mmCIF file with all atom_site columns, C-alpha atoms in Angstrom:
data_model
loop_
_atom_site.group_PDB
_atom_site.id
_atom_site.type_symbol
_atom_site.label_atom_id
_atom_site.label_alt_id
_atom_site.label_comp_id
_atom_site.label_asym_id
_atom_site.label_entity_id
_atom_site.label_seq_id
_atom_site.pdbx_PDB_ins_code
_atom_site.Cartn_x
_atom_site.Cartn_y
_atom_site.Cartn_z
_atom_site.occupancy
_atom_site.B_iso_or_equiv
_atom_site.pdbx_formal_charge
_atom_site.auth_seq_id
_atom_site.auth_comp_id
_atom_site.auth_asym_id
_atom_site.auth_atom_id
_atom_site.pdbx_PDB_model_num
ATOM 1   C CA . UNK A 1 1   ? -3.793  15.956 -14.886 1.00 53.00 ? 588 UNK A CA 1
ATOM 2   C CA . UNK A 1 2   ? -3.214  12.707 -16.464 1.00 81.00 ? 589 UNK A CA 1
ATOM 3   C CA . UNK A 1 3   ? -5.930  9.803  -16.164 1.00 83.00 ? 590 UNK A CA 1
ATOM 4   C CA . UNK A 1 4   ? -3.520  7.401  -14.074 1.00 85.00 ? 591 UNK A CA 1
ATOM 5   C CA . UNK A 1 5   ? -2.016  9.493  -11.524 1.00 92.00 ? 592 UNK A CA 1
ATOM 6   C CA . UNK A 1 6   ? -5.034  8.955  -9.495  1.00 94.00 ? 593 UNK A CA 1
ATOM 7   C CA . UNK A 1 7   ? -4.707  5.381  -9.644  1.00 95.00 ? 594 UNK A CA 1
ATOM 8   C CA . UNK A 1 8   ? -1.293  5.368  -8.692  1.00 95.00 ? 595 UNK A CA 1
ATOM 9   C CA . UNK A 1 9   ? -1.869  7.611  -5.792  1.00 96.00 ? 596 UNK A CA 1
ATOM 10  C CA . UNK A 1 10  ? -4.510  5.023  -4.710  1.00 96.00 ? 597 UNK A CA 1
ATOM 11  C CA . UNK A 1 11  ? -1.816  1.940  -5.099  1.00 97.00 ? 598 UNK A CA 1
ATOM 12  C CA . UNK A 1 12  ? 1.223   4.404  -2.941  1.00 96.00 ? 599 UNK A CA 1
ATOM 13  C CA . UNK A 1 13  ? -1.632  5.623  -0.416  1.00 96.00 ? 600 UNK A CA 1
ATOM 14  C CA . UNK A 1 14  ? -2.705  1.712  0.370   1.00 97.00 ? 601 UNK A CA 1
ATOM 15  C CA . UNK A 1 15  ? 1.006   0.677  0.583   1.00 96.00 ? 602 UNK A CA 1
ATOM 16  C CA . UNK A 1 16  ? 1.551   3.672  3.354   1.00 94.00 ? 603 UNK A CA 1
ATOM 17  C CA . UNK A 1 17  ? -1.320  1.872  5.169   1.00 94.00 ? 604 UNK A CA 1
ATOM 18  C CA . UNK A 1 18  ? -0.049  -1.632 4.752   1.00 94.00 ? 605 UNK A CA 1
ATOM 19  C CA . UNK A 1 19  ? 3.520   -1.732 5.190   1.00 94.00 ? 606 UNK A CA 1
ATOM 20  C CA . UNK A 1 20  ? 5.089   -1.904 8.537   1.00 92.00 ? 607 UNK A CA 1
ATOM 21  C CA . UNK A 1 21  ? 8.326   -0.737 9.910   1.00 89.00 ? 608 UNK A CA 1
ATOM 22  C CA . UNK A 1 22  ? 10.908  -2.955 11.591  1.00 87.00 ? 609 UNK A CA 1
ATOM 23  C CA . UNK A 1 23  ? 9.441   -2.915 15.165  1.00 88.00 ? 610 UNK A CA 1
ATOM 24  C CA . UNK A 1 24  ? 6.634   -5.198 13.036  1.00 86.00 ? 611 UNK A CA 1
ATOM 25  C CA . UNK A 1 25  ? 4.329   -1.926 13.776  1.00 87.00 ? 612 UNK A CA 1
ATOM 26  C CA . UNK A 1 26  ? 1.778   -0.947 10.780  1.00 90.00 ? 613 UNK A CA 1
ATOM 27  C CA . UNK A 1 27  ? 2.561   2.659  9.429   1.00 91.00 ? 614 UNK A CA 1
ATOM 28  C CA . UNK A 1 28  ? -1.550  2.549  8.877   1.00 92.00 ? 615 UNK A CA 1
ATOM 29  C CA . UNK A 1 29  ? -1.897  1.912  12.722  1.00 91.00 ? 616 UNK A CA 1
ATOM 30  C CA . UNK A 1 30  ? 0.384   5.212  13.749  1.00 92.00 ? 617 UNK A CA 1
ATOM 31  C CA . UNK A 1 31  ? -1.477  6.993  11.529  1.00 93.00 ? 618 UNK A CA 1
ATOM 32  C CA . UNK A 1 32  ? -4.451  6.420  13.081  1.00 92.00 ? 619 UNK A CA 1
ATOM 33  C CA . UNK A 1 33  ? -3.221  6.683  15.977  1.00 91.00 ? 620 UNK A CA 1
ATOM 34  C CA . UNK A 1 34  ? -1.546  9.969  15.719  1.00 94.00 ? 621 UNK A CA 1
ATOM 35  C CA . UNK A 1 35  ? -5.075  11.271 14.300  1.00 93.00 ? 622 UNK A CA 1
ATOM 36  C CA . UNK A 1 36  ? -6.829  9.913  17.315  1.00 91.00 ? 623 UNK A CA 1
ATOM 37  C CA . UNK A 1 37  ? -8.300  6.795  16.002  1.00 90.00 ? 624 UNK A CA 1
ATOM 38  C CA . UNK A 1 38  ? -8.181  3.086  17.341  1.00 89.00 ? 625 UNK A CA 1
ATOM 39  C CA . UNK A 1 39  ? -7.164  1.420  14.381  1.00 90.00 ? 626 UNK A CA 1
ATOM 40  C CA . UNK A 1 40  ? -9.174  -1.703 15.939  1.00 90.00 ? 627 UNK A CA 1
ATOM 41  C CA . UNK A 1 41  ? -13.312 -1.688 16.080  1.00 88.00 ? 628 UNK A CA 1
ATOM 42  C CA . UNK A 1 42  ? -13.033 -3.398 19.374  1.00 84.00 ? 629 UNK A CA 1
ATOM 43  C CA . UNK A 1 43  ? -9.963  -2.498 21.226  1.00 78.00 ? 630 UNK A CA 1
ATOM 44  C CA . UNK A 1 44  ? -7.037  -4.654 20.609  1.00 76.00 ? 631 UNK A CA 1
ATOM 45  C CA . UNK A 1 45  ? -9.615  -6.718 18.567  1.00 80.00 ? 632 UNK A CA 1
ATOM 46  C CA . UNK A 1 46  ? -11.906 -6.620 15.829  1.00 87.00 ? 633 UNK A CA 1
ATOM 47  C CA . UNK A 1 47  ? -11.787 -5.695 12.335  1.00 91.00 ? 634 UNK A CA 1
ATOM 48  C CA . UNK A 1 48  ? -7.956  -3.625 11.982  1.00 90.00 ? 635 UNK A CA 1
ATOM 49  C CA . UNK A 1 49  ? -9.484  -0.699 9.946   1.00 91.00 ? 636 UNK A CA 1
ATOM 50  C CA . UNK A 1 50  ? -5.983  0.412  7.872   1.00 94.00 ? 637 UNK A CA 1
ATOM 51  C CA . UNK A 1 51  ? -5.951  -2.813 6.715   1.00 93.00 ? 638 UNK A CA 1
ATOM 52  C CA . UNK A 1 52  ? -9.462  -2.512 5.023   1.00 94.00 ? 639 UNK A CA 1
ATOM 53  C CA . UNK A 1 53  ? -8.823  0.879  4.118   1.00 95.00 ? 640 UNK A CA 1
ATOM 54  C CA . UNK A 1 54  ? -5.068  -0.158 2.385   1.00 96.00 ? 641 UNK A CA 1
ATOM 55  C CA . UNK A 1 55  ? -7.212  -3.379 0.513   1.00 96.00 ? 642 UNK A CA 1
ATOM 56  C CA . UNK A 1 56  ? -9.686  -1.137 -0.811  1.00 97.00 ? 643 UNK A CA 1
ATOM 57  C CA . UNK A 1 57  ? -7.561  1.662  -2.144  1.00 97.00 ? 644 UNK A CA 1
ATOM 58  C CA . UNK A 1 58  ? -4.986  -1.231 -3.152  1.00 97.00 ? 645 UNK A CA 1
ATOM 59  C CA . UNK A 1 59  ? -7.538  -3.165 -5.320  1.00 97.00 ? 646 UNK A CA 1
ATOM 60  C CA . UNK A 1 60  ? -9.515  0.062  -6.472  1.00 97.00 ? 647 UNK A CA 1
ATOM 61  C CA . UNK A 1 61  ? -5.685  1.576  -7.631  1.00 97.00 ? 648 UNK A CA 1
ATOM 62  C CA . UNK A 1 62  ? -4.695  -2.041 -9.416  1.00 97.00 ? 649 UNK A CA 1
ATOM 63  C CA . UNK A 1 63  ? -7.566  -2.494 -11.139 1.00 97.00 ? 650 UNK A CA 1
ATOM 64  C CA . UNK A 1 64  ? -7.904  1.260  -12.664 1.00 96.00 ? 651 UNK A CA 1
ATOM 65  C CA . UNK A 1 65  ? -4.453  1.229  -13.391 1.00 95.00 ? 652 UNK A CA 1
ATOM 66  C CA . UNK A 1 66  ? -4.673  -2.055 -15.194 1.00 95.00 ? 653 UNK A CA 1
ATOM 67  C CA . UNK A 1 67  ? -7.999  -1.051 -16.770 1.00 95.00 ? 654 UNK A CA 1
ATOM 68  C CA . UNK A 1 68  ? -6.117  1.751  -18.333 1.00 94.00 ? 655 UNK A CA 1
ATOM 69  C CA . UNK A 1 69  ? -2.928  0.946  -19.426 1.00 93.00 ? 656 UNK A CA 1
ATOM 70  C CA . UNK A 1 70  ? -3.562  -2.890 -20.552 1.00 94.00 ? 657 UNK A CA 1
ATOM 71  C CA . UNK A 1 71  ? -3.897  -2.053 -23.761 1.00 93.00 ? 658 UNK A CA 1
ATOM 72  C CA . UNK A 1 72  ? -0.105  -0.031 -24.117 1.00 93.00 ? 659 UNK A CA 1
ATOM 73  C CA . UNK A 1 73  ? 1.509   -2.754 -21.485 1.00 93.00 ? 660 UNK A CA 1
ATOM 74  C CA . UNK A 1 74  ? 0.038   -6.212 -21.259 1.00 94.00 ? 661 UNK A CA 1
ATOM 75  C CA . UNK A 1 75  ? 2.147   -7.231 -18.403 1.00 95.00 ? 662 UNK A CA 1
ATOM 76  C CA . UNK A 1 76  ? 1.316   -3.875 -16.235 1.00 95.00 ? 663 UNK A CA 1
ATOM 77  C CA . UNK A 1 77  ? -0.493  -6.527 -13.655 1.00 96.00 ? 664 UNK A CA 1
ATOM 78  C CA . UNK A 1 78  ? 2.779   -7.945 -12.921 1.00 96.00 ? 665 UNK A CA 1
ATOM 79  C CA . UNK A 1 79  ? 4.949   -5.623 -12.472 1.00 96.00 ? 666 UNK A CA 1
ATOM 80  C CA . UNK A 1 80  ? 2.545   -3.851 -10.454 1.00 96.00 ? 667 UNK A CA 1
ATOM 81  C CA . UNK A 1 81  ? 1.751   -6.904 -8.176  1.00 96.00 ? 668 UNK A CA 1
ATOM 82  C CA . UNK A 1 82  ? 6.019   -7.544 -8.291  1.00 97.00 ? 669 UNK A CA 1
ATOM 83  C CA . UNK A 1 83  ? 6.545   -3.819 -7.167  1.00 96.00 ? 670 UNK A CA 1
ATOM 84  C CA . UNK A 1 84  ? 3.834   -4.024 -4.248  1.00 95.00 ? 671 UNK A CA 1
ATOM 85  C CA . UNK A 1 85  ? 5.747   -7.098 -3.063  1.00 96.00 ? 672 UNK A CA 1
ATOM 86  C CA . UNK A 1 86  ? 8.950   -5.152 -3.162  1.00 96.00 ? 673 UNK A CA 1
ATOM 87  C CA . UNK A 1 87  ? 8.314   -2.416 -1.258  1.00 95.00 ? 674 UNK A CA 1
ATOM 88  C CA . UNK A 1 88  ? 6.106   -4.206 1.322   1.00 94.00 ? 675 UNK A CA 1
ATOM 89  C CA . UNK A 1 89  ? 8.664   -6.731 2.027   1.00 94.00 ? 676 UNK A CA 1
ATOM 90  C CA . UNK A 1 90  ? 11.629  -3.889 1.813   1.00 94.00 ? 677 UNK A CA 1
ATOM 91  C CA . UNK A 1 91  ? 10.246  -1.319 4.253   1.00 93.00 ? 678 UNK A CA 1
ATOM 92  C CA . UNK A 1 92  ? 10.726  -2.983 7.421   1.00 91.00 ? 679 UNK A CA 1
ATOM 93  C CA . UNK A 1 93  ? 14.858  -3.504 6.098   1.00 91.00 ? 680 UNK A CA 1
ATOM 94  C CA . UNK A 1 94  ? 14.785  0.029  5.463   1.00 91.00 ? 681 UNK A CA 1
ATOM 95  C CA . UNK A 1 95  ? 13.688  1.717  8.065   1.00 89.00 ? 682 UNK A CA 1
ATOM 96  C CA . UNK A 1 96  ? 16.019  -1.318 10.350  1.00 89.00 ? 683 UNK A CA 1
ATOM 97  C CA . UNK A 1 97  ? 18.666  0.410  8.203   1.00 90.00 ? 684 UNK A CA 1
ATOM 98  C CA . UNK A 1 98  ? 17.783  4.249  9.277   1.00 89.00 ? 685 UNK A CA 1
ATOM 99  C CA . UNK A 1 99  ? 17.162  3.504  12.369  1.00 79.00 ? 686 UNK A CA 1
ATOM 100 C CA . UNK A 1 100 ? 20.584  1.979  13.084  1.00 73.00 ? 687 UNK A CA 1
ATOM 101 C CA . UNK A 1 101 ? 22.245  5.799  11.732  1.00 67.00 ? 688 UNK A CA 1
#
C-alpha cells in the first residue's frame, strides 16, 4: 500500500461529510442520520458533529499529503485546496443535474 493513499482517503472521506446536495442538505448529516445519530449535540443546535468530523479528517489528510509529497510537487497545497473548492462547490450542481433525469 502506498504511503499517501491514506491521506487521500482522509481528504475524499471529509469532503463526503462536508459537501451538500442541492436541497442545501449535508451528505455528513444523512449519514448520520441513516446510522441513527443526531448530527447536532443539542437537537437542532449545538456543535454539528460531521462538520468537526469532515475538518479534522480534512486538515489531518492536507497536511499528510502535503508533508509527503512537498518535496516531488511544491505546489501540491494548491491544487489540493483548488480541488476541495471544486468539488464542494460542484456537488450541489450535480446532484441538481441527476436529480432532474
Amino acid at each position: 500500500m502506498k504511503k499517501g493513499i491514506p491521506y487521500f482517503l482522509m481528504i475524499l472521506a471529509a469532503l463526503v461529510l462536508l459537501v451538500q446536495n442541492h436541497q442545501d442538505v449535508s451528505v455528513g448529516d444523512m449519514i448520520f442520520s441513516s446510522l441513527g445519530l443526531d448530527p447536532w449535540t443539542g437537537g437542532s443546535t449545538g456543535y454539528h458533529l460531521p462538520v468537526i468530523a469532515g475538518l479534522a479528517l480534512l486538515v489531518a489528510g492536507i497536511f499528510g499529503t502535503v508533508r509527503l509529497y512537498r518535496a516531488k510537487y511544491p505546489r501540491i497545497l494548491s491544487w489540493i485546496l483548488l480541488a476541495c473548492m471544486v468539488v464542494i462547490y460542484a456537488f450541489p450542481l450535480i446532484t441538481r443535474a441527476i436529480g432532474s433525469l
